[in-house]
Coordinates of C-alpha atoms and ligand atoms in Angstrom, one line a residue:
Chain Z
X1 CA -18.4 -17.1 -45.4
X2 CA -18.5 -17.4 -42.0
X3 CA -17.2 -13.7 -41.6
X4 CA -17.0 -11.1 -44.0
X5 CA -15.3 -7.7 -43.3
X6 CA -15.8 -5.0 -45.9
X7 CA -14.4 -1.4 -45.6
X8 CA -13.9 -1.5 -41.8
X9 CA -12.6 1.6 -40.3
X10 CA -12.2 2.2 -36.6
X11 CA -10.7 5.1 -34.6
X12 CA -9.1 5.9 -31.3
X13 CA -10.5 9.7 -31.0
X14 CA -8.8 11.4 -34.1
X15 CA -6.3 8.5 -34.5
X16 CA -7.3 6.0 -37.5
X17 CA -6.4 2.8 -36.4
X18 CA -8.4 0.8 -39.1
X19 CA -8.7 2.3 -42.3
X20 CA -10.9 0.3 -44.9
X21 CA -10.2 -3.2 -44.0
X22 CA -11.6 -6.0 -46.2
X23 CA -11.1 -9.5 -44.9
X24 CA -13.1 -12.7 -44.8
X25 CA -12.7 -16.1 -43.0
X26 CA -14.7 -19.3 -44.3
X27 CA -15.8 -22.3 -42.2
X28 CA -13.1 -24.4 -40.7
X29 CA -10.4 -22.0 -42.0
X30 CA -7.4 -20.9 -40.1
X31 CA -6.5 -17.2 -41.1
X32 CA -3.5 -15.4 -39.8
X33 CA -3.0 -11.6 -39.7
X34 CA 0.4 -10.5 -39.6
X35 CA 1.7 -7.0 -39.3
X36 CA 4.1 -4.8 -37.1
X37 CA 3.4 -3.1 -33.8
X38 CA 0.6 -0.7 -34.0
X39 CA -0.5 -1.9 -37.6
X40 CA -3.9 -2.3 -36.2
X41 CA -4.1 -6.1 -35.5
X42 CA -5.5 -5.7 -32.1
X43 CA -7.9 -3.0 -33.1
X44 CA -9.2 -5.2 -35.7
X45 CA -10.1 -8.2 -33.2
X46 CA -11.6 -5.9 -30.6
X47 CA -13.8 -4.4 -33.5
X48 CA -15.1 -7.8 -34.8
X49 CA -15.6 -8.7 -30.9
X50 CA -17.6 -5.2 -30.5
X51 CA -15.5 -3.8 -27.8
X52 CA -14.5 -1.1 -30.3
X53 CA -16.9 0.6 -32.1
X54 CA -16.6 0.6 -36.1
X55 CA -16.8 4.2 -37.7
X56 CA -17.5 2.8 -41.0
X57 CA -17.8 -0.6 -42.9
X58 CA -19.6 -3.7 -42.1
X59 CA -19.0 -6.9 -40.5
X60 CA -21.3 -9.7 -41.3
X61 CA -21.4 -13.0 -39.5
X62 CA -23.0 -16.0 -41.1
X63 CA -24.6 -13.4 -43.6
X64 CA -25.9 -11.1 -40.6
X65 CA -24.9 -7.8 -40.3
X66 CA -23.4 -7.4 -36.5
X67 CA -21.5 -4.2 -37.1
X68 CA -23.7 -2.6 -34.3
X69 CA -24.6 -5.6 -32.2
X70 CA -23.3 -5.4 -28.5
X71 CA -20.1 -7.3 -27.5
X72 CA -22.3 -9.9 -25.2
X73 CA -24.6 -10.6 -27.9
X74 CA -21.7 -11.6 -30.5
X75 CA -20.4 -14.2 -27.9
X76 CA -23.7 -15.5 -28.1
X77 CA -23.7 -15.6 -31.7
X78 CA -20.5 -17.5 -31.6
X79 CA -17.6 -15.3 -31.7
X80 CA -15.2 -15.9 -28.7
X81 CA -11.7 -14.0 -28.3
X82 CA -8.4 -14.7 -26.7
X83 CA -7.5 -11.1 -25.9
X84 CA -4.1 -9.6 -25.9
X85 CA -2.4 -9.6 -22.5
X86 CA -4.7 -12.7 -21.2
X87 CA -6.9 -10.6 -19.4
X88 CA -7.7 -12.8 -16.5
X89 CA -10.3 -12.5 -13.8
X90 CA -7.3 -12.4 -11.6
X91 CA -8.4 -13.1 -7.9
X92 CA -11.0 -15.7 -9.1
X93 CA -10.0 -19.5 -9.3
X94 CA -9.1 -21.0 -12.7
X95 CA -12.3 -23.1 -12.6
X96 CA -14.3 -19.8 -12.1
X97 CA -12.6 -18.3 -14.8
X98 CA -13.4 -21.2 -17.0
X99 CA -17.2 -21.4 -15.9
X100 CA -17.4 -17.9 -16.7
X101 CA -16.0 -18.7 -20.2
X102 CA -19.0 -20.5 -20.8
X103 CA -21.3 -18.0 -19.3
X104 CA -23.5 -17.9 -22.5
X105 CA -23.8 -21.7 -22.7
X106 CA -26.5 -23.8 -21.4
X107 CA -25.8 -24.9 -17.8
X108 CA -26.0 -28.4 -18.2
X109 CA -23.2 -28.3 -21.0
X110 CA -20.6 -26.7 -18.5
X111 CA -19.4 -29.8 -16.9
X112 CA -18.6 -31.7 -20.1
X113 CA -17.0 -28.5 -21.5
X114 CA -14.9 -28.2 -18.5
X115 CA -13.5 -31.7 -18.8
X116 CA -12.9 -31.2 -22.5
X117 CA -10.8 -28.1 -21.8
X118 CA -9.1 -29.9 -18.9
X119 CA -8.2 -32.7 -21.3
X120 CA -6.4 -30.2 -23.6
X121 CA -4.7 -28.6 -20.7
X122 CA -4.2 -31.0 -17.8
X123 CA -1.9 -28.2 -16.1
X124 CA -5.2 -26.2 -15.6
X125 CA -7.0 -29.2 -13.9
X126 CA -4.1 -29.4 -11.2
X127 CA -4.4 -25.6 -10.7
X128 CA -8.1 -25.1 -10.7
X129 CA -8.6 -24.0 -7.2
X130 CA -5.7 -21.5 -7.5
X131 CA -6.3 -17.7 -8.2
X132 CA -6.0 -17.1 -12.0
X133 CA -3.7 -14.3 -11.3
X134 CA -1.1 -16.5 -9.5
X135 CA -0.6 -18.6 -12.4
X136 CA 2.5 -18.3 -14.5
X137 CA 2.7 -16.4 -17.9
X138 CA 2.2 -19.7 -19.9
X139 CA -0.5 -21.0 -17.8
X140 CA -2.4 -17.8 -18.0
X141 CA -2.1 -18.1 -21.6
X142 CA -3.4 -21.5 -21.5
X143 CA -6.4 -20.6 -19.2
X144 CA -7.2 -17.4 -21.8
X145 CA -7.5 -20.1 -24.6
X146 CA -9.3 -22.4 -22.5
X147 CA -11.7 -19.8 -21.4
X148 CA -12.5 -18.7 -24.9
X149 CA -13.1 -22.4 -25.8
X150 CA -15.8 -22.8 -23.0
X151 CA -18.0 -20.6 -25.0
X152 CA -17.7 -23.2 -27.9
X153 CA -17.2 -20.6 -30.4
X154 CA -17.8 -21.0 -34.2
X155 CA -15.0 -18.3 -34.7
X156 CA -12.2 -18.1 -32.3
X157 CA -10.1 -14.7 -32.4
X158 CA -6.6 -15.1 -31.0
X159 CA -4.5 -12.1 -30.2
X160 CA -1.0 -12.9 -30.0
X161 CA -1.2 -16.3 -27.9
X162 CA 2.4 -16.7 -28.0
X163 CA 3.5 -13.2 -26.7
X164 CA 6.0 -13.2 -24.1
X165 CA 6.2 -17.0 -23.7
X166 CA 9.2 -19.5 -23.6
X167 CA 9.9 -21.2 -26.9
X168 CA 9.0 -24.3 -25.3
X169 CA 5.5 -22.9 -24.3
X170 CA 5.1 -21.3 -27.8
X171 CA 5.3 -24.8 -29.6
X172 CA 2.7 -26.0 -26.9
X173 CA 0.5 -23.3 -27.9
X174 CA 0.9 -23.8 -31.5
X175 CA 0.0 -27.6 -31.0
X176 CA -3.1 -26.6 -29.4
X177 CA -3.9 -24.3 -32.3
X178 CA -3.3 -27.3 -34.7
X179 CA -5.5 -29.6 -32.4
X180 CA -8.3 -27.1 -32.5
X181 CA -7.9 -27.0 -36.3
X182 CA -8.0 -30.5 -36.9
X183 CA -11.3 -30.4 -34.9
X184 CA -12.8 -27.9 -37.2
X185 CA -12.5 -24.7 -35.0
X186 CA -12.5 -21.8 -37.2
X187 CA -9.8 -19.4 -36.1
X188 CA -8.5 -15.9 -36.9
X189 CA -5.1 -15.7 -35.5
X190 CA -3.1 -12.6 -35.1
X191 CA 0.6 -13.0 -34.4
X192 CA 4.1 -11.4 -34.1
X193 CA 5.3 -14.6 -34.9
X194 CA 4.6 -14.4 -38.6
X195 CA 6.5 -17.5 -39.5
X196 CA 4.7 -19.9 -37.0
X197 CA 1.3 -18.3 -37.7
X198 CA 1.8 -18.5 -41.5
X199 CA 3.1 -22.2 -40.8
X200 CA -0.1 -23.2 -39.4
X201 CA -2.5 -21.2 -41.4
X202 CA -4.5 -21.7 -44.6
X203 CA -4.8 -18.1 -45.7
X204 CA -3.0 -14.9 -44.4
X205 CA -3.5 -11.1 -44.4
X206 CA -0.6 -8.7 -44.1
X207 CA -1.9 -5.4 -42.3
X208 CA 0.0 -2.1 -42.3
X209 CA -1.1 1.1 -40.7
X210 CA -4.7 -0.1 -40.6
X211 CA -4.7 -1.3 -44.1
X212 CA -4.5 -4.9 -45.9
X213 CA -1.5 -4.5 -48.1
X214 CA -1.2 -8.2 -48.9
X215 CA -3.6 -11.3 -48.9
X216 CA -3.3 -14.7 -50.1
X217 CA -2.7 -18.6 -49.5
X218 CA -0.3 -18.8 -46.3
X219 CA 2.2 -20.7 -48.3
X220 CA 2.4 -18.1 -50.9
X221 CA 3.0 -15.4 -48.2
X222 CA 5.7 -17.4 -46.8
X223 CA 7.4 -17.2 -49.9
X224 CA 6.7 -13.6 -50.8
X225 CA 10.0 -11.6 -51.0
X226 CA 8.2 -8.5 -49.3
X227 CA 6.9 -10.7 -46.4
X228 CA 10.3 -12.3 -46.1
X229 CA 11.9 -8.9 -45.9
X230 CA 9.6 -7.3 -43.6
X231 CA 8.0 -10.2 -41.3
X232 CA 10.3 -13.0 -41.5
X233 CA 13.5 -11.6 -40.9
X234 CA 14.9 -13.2 -44.0
Chain H
X1 CA -18.8 -2.7 32.4
X2 CA -22.6 -2.3 32.1
X3 CA -21.8 1.3 30.7
X4 CA -19.2 -0.1 28.0
X5 CA -21.6 -2.8 27.0
X6 CA -24.4 -0.2 26.3
X7 CA -22.2 1.8 24.3
X8 CA -21.2 -1.4 22.5
X9 CA -24.7 -2.4 21.7
X10 CA -25.6 1.1 20.6
X11 CA -22.6 1.0 18.1
X12 CA -23.2 -2.4 16.8
X13 CA -26.9 -1.5 16.1
X14 CA -26.0 1.7 14.2
X15 CA -22.9 -0.1 12.7
X16 CA -24.9 -2.8 11.2
X17 CA -27.2 0.0 9.4
X18 CA -23.9 1.7 8.1
X19 CA -23.0 -1.6 7.0
X20 CA -25.8 -2.1 4.8
X21 CA -25.6 1.3 3.5
X22 CA -21.8 0.5 2.7
X23 CA -22.6 -2.7 0.8
X24 CA -24.5 -0.5 -1.6
X25 CA -21.5 1.7 -2.2
X26 CA -19.3 -1.5 -2.8
X27 CA -21.8 -2.9 -5.3
X28 CA -22.0 0.2 -7.4
X29 CA -18.4 0.8 -7.1
X30 CA -17.5 -2.9 -8.3
X31 CA -19.8 -2.5 -11.1
X32 CA -18.9 0.9 -12.3
X33 CA -16.2 2.2 -10.3
X34 CA -18.4 4.9 -9.2
X35 CA -19.1 6.6 -5.9
X36 CA -22.9 6.7 -5.7
X37 CA -23.7 9.8 -3.6
X38 CA -27.4 9.2 -4.0
X39 CA -26.9 6.2 -1.7
X40 CA -28.0 8.0 1.2
X41 CA -31.3 8.9 -0.3
X42 CA -32.2 5.4 -0.7
X43 CA -32.1 5.4 3.0
X44 CA -34.1 8.3 3.3
X45 CA -36.8 7.0 0.8
X46 CA -37.1 3.6 2.6
X47 CA -38.0 5.3 6.0
X48 CA -40.0 8.3 4.7
X49 CA -42.0 6.0 2.1
X50 CA -42.9 3.4 5.0
X51 CA -44.1 6.4 7.1
X52 CA -46.3 7.8 4.3
X53 CA -47.6 4.8 3.1
X54 CA -48.3 3.4 6.6
X55 CA -50.1 6.6 7.2
X56 CA -52.1 6.2 4.1
X57 CA -53.7 3.0 5.8
X58 CA -51.1 0.3 4.4
X59 CA -50.3 -2.3 6.8
X60 CA -46.8 -1.9 8.0
X61 CA -44.8 -4.9 6.5
X62 CA -46.4 -4.1 2.9
X63 CA -45.7 -0.4 3.3
X64 CA -41.9 -1.4 4.1
X65 CA -41.9 -3.6 1.1
X66 CA -43.2 -0.9 -1.3
X67 CA -40.9 1.6 0.1
X68 CA -38.0 -0.7 -0.7
X69 CA -39.3 -1.3 -4.1
X70 CA -39.6 2.5 -4.5
X71 CA -36.2 3.0 -3.8
X72 CA -35.2 0.2 -6.4
X73 CA -37.1 2.2 -9.0
X74 CA -35.5 5.1 -8.1
X75 CA -32.1 3.6 -8.0
X76 CA -32.8 2.1 -11.8
X77 CA -34.1 5.5 -12.9
X78 CA -30.9 7.1 -11.7
X79 CA -28.9 4.5 -13.6
X80 CA -30.9 4.6 -17.0
X81 CA -31.6 8.5 -17.1
X82 CA -28.2 9.7 -15.6
X83 CA -25.5 7.1 -15.9
X84 CA -26.2 4.6 -18.8
X85 CA -26.7 7.6 -21.1
X86 CA -23.5 9.4 -20.6
X87 CA -21.2 6.8 -22.4
X88 CA -17.7 8.0 -22.3
X89 CA -18.2 10.4 -19.6
X90 CA -15.2 10.5 -16.9
X91 CA -15.8 8.9 -13.3
X92 CA -15.7 12.3 -11.9
X93 CA -18.7 13.7 -14.2
X94 CA -20.6 10.4 -13.4
X95 CA -20.1 11.1 -9.5
X96 CA -21.3 14.7 -10.1
X97 CA -24.5 13.2 -11.9
X98 CA -25.0 11.1 -8.6
X99 CA -24.6 14.2 -6.3
X100 CA -27.1 16.0 -8.8
X101 CA -29.6 13.1 -8.4
X102 CA -29.3 13.1 -4.6
X103 CA -30.1 16.8 -4.5
X104 CA -33.1 16.3 -6.8
X105 CA -34.4 13.4 -4.6
X106 CA -34.2 15.3 -1.5
X107 CA -35.9 18.3 -3.1
X108 CA -38.7 16.1 -4.1
X109 CA -39.0 14.4 -0.9
X110 CA -39.3 17.7 0.8
X111 CA -42.1 18.8 -1.5
X112 CA -43.9 15.4 -2.0
X113 CA -43.6 14.4 1.7
X114 CA -43.0 17.2 4.3
X115 CA -40.2 18.5 6.2
X116 CA -41.1 17.2 9.7
X117 CA -39.5 14.2 11.7
X118 CA -41.2 10.9 11.6
X119 CA -40.9 7.8 13.4
X120 CA -42.2 4.1 13.1
X121 CA -43.2 1.5 15.4
X122 CA -40.6 -1.0 16.5
X123 CA -41.2 -4.4 14.8
X124 CA -41.3 -6.0 18.1
X125 CA -42.1 -3.5 20.7
X126 CA -39.8 -1.5 22.9
X127 CA -39.7 -3.5 25.9
X128 CA -35.7 -4.0 26.4
X129 CA -33.8 -6.7 27.4
X130 CA -31.3 -6.5 30.1
X131 CA -27.9 -7.9 29.3
X132 CA -25.3 -8.1 32.1
X133 CA -26.7 -4.7 33.4
X134 CA -26.9 -3.1 29.6
X135 CA -30.1 -2.8 28.0
X136 CA -30.9 -4.0 24.5
X137 CA -33.8 -3.2 22.3
X138 CA -35.6 -5.6 20.3
X139 CA -35.1 -3.8 17.4
X140 CA -31.4 -3.9 17.7
X141 CA -31.9 -7.8 17.5
X142 CA -33.8 -7.4 14.2
X143 CA -31.4 -5.0 12.7
X144 CA -28.7 -7.7 13.5
X145 CA -30.6 -10.4 12.1
X146 CA -31.6 -8.5 8.9
X147 CA -28.2 -7.5 8.3
X148 CA -26.7 -10.7 9.0
X149 CA -29.1 -12.6 6.8
X150 CA -28.7 -9.9 4.0
X151 CA -24.7 -10.4 4.3
X152 CA -25.2 -13.9 4.1
X153 CA -27.4 -14.0 0.8
X154 CA -25.3 -11.5 -0.9
X155 CA -22.2 -13.7 0.0
X156 CA -24.0 -16.9 -1.5
X157 CA -25.0 -14.7 -4.4
X158 CA -21.5 -13.5 -5.2
X159 CA -19.6 -16.6 -4.3
X160 CA -22.0 -19.3 -5.7
X161 CA -24.2 -18.4 -8.4
X162 CA -23.1 -17.7 -12.0
X163 CA -24.7 -14.2 -12.1
X164 CA -22.9 -13.1 -9.0
X165 CA -19.6 -14.5 -10.4
X166 CA -20.4 -12.8 -13.5
X167 CA -20.9 -9.6 -11.8
X168 CA -17.5 -9.9 -9.9
X169 CA -15.9 -10.9 -13.0
X170 CA -17.3 -7.6 -14.8
X171 CA -15.6 -5.5 -11.5
X172 CA -12.3 -7.4 -11.7
X173 CA -11.8 -7.1 -15.7
X174 CA -14.8 -5.3 -17.7
X175 CA -13.0 -5.9 -20.8
X176 CA -12.7 -9.8 -20.2
X177 CA -16.3 -10.0 -19.0
X178 CA -17.9 -8.4 -22.2
X179 CA -15.5 -10.9 -24.2
X180 CA -17.2 -14.0 -22.4
X181 CA -20.6 -12.6 -23.1
X182 CA -21.4 -10.6 -19.9
X183 CA -23.7 -7.7 -20.4
X184 CA -21.7 -5.2 -18.3
X185 CA -24.3 -2.5 -18.7
X186 CA -26.7 -4.9 -17.4
X187 CA -24.3 -5.5 -14.3
X188 CA -24.3 -1.8 -13.6
X189 CA -28.2 -1.7 -13.6
X190 CA -28.6 -4.8 -11.3
X191 CA -26.2 -3.2 -9.0
X192 CA -27.9 0.0 -8.7
X193 CA -31.2 -1.9 -8.1
X194 CA -29.5 -4.0 -5.4
X195 CA -27.9 -0.9 -3.7
X196 CA -31.4 0.8 -3.7
X197 CA -33.1 -2.2 -2.0
X198 CA -30.2 -2.4 0.6
X199 CA -30.3 1.5 1.2
X200 CA -34.0 1.4 1.7
X201 CA -33.8 -1.6 4.1
X202 CA -31.5 0.3 6.4
X203 CA -34.0 3.2 6.2
X204 CA -36.8 0.9 7.1
X205 CA -34.7 -0.8 10.0
X206 CA -33.5 2.5 11.7
X207 CA -36.4 4.8 11.7
X208 CA -37.9 3.1 14.8
X209 CA -34.7 4.2 16.8
X210 CA -33.8 7.4 15.0
X211 CA -36.4 9.4 13.2
X212 CA -36.4 10.2 9.6
X213 CA -36.6 13.5 7.6
X214 CA -36.2 14.4 4.1
X215 CA -32.7 15.3 4.7
X216 CA -31.5 12.3 6.8
X217 CA -29.8 10.7 3.7
X218 CA -27.1 13.3 4.0
X219 CA -25.4 12.1 7.1
X220 CA -26.3 8.3 6.8
X221 CA -24.9 8.2 3.3
X222 CA -21.6 9.9 4.4
X223 CA -21.3 7.4 7.4
X224 CA -22.0 4.5 4.9
X225 CA -19.5 5.9 2.5
X226 CA -16.8 6.2 5.6
X227 CA -17.7 2.5 6.3
X228 CA -17.0 1.6 2.8
X229 CA -13.7 3.3 2.7
X230 CA -12.6 1.8 6.0
X231 CA -13.4 -1.7 4.8
X232 CA -11.9 -1.2 1.5
X233 CA -14.3 0.0 -1.4
X234 CA -15.8 -3.1 -3.3
X235 CA -15.3 -5.5 -0.5
X236 CA -18.5 -7.0 0.9
X237 CA -16.8 -8.3 4.1
X238 CA -15.0 -4.9 4.4
X239 CA -18.4 -3.1 4.3
X240 CA -19.6 -4.9 7.2
X241 CA -16.6 -4.7 9.3
X242 CA -16.2 -0.9 8.4
X243 CA -19.8 -0.3 9.3
X244 CA -19.4 -1.9 12.7
X245 CA -16.1 0.1 13.3
X246 CA -17.6 3.3 12.4
X247 CA -20.8 2.4 14.6
X248 CA -18.7 1.7 17.6
X249 CA -15.9 4.2 17.4
X250 CA -19.1 6.8 17.3
X251 CA -20.9 5.1 20.2
X252 CA -17.9 5.2 22.2
X253 CA -16.9 8.8 21.4
X254 CA -20.2 10.0 22.1
X255 CA -20.4 7.7 25.5
X256 CA -17.0 8.7 27.0
X257 CA -16.1 12.0 25.3
X258 CA -19.3 13.9 24.2
X259 CA -22.3 13.4 22.0
X260 CA -21.2 16.6 20.0
X261 CA -18.2 14.5 18.6
X262 CA -20.3 11.7 17.4
X263 CA -20.6 12.8 13.8
X264 CA -17.0 14.2 13.7
X265 CA -15.4 10.7 14.4
X266 CA -16.7 9.2 11.0
X267 CA -14.9 12.0 9.3
X268 CA -11.8 11.8 11.1
X269 CA -11.8 8.2 10.4
X270 CA -12.3 8.6 6.7
X271 CA -9.4 11.4 6.5
X272 CA -7.2 8.9 8.4
X273 CA -7.9 6.1 5.9
X274 CA -7.8 8.1 2.8
X275 CA -4.4 9.3 3.7
X276 CA -2.7 6.4 5.4
X277 CA -4.7 3.4 4.1
X278 CA -6.6 4.2 1.0
X279 CA -7.1 0.5 0.1
X280 CA -9.1 0.0 3.3
X281 CA -8.9 -3.3 5.6
X282 CA -10.1 -5.7 3.0
X283 CA -9.1 -3.7 -0.3
X284 CA -8.5 -5.9 -3.1
X285 CA -6.2 -3.4 -5.0
X286 CA -3.2 -5.5 -4.3
X287 CA -4.5 -8.8 -6.4
X288 CA -6.6 -6.8 -8.8
X289 CA -3.6 -5.4 -10.7
X290 CA -2.1 -8.6 -11.5
Ligands
ATP301 N1 -6.6 2.9 -26.4 C1 -6.1 3.9 -27.6 N2 -6.0 5.0 -27.7 C2 -5.3 5.7 -28.6 N3 -4.8 5.1 -29.5 C3 -4.7 3.6 -29.6 C4 -5.3 3.1 -28.6 N4 -4.9 1.8 -28.8 C5 -4.5 1.5 -30.0 N5 -4.2 2.8 -30.4 C6 -3.4 3.0 -31.7 O1 -4.1 2.5 -32.7 C7 -3.0 1.8 -33.6 C8 -3.1 0.3 -33.6 O2 -3.0 -0.4 -32.5 P1 -3.2 -1.8 -32.1 O3 -3.2 -2.1 -30.7 O4 -4.4 -2.4 -33.0 O5 -2.0 -2.4 -33.0 P2 -1.3 -3.8 -32.8 O6 -1.2 -4.1 -34.6 O7 -2.3 -4.8 -32.1 O8 0.1 -3.7 -32.2 P3 0.9 -4.6 -31.6 O9 1.6 -5.5 -32.4 O10 2.0 -3.9 -30.6 O11 0.1 -5.2 -30.4 C9 -1.7 2.3 -32.9 O12 -1.3 3.4 -33.5 C10 -2.1 2.6 -31.4 O13 -1.2 3.8 -31.1
MG302 MG1 -1.9 -5.8 -30.7

């Protein structure tokens, strides 16, 4: 297993946001996490990246315990995140945002990686001198994904990449996720849009109030009556 | 005209010093959103340590270099011992830590060194140049040159190098910075070290013109803070312009009104800006909050 999480708990002060989460992601898998607002999805990704401390349980990455590893080190180990709300370096140019995405990479590999992500998002290449904060929402989301890809991660965490975007752009983002998947990038995808997420994923987990309440093949979850009722609006 | 020029020269000289101090405030503010009230003590250490090392027989350039390194060491100690361990403390709490550090450093300086005024010889002598009837000391030229060069180096570092960009990124969005692998705690440490060096450099340069003393950091720190506020906390260009604005305003007030008003000028300007224009001339607040 690339990522193995057992009994993970996390708190905001006295609020328990994660309550014993068990989850795993295998090499080249695309795993989706669905759950209602406030279920703890963002907290889970923040804890995996290390920007939110775990209060109990463990996170193992390629077999090594990283539960207490500082966030910067986890990026070097191969974990990148597309955070909720895009989180641009707003006054800096698109290209600087991308270069910083490759902060942990050897200097000589940056140019070829830039070409790769520009190939994926030609729009970003056109705008590369523009401050990231002046991009449209969809363009910022593309930049957030491209910036995370610059780290050439072994595991890509994505927190609601489709949030607040027009259907056409959402489709474009999911196309990108499929493209990445076909190149073998391992992904853990958090989505409000449970149908879209489970349609591209191999496996899925349903998170409720900080606990995993359902897990299985994505196709099975899509067919599950409880999932249909609670998350697919069927 | 000669009189005006004279006041202008003196304002630009002291303004360049304020600019160096203000750059230190802005660096630390960017990295941690702290106002480091020990910034003035780095200036004092620069001057006092050079004086005492030179008195111990060390050649002046080496003494100055060692003084700068001492200030860097003190700055690192403040960050490691006072700021880094206080994880989760509020910004106000940390600012109080820096105030405590400044009182401690001042007290130690008064004991380890002494409580007298000291001066240093000017780098290129005291023979003034006459420019359109006004006199300009060679030390002023050194101050302009060193401040200009320092500003240029800092600009290059932050605009062109990966580490500089990473430090800016950590200022704009600490969460995103951590998620791309930037060690934001290291950024804070480096900012303190740089601020220590800038402050001490200011202290070394100004001591030949204005004698140093263990308490000289209080007023110089406040002037540098005023400069940073005027320019917009966190802006490098703002720190330079703010420093020159405060320096010139002070020199004009002292020249045309009365020298007793000199120190009041900086305070009046701080108050005006905090009330009327809190983001300062070059403050980034508008863009930062996208
Ligand atoms: N900074 C915080 N301080 C206190 N409580 C928080 C904080 N962030 C999140 N929480 C709480 O933790 C719980 C989980 O929040 P989280 O952001 O992980 O949910 P989410 O599943 O990502 O929701 P959404 O779908 O709305 O993004 C919520 O009850 C939330 O109120
Ligand atoms: Mg969320």
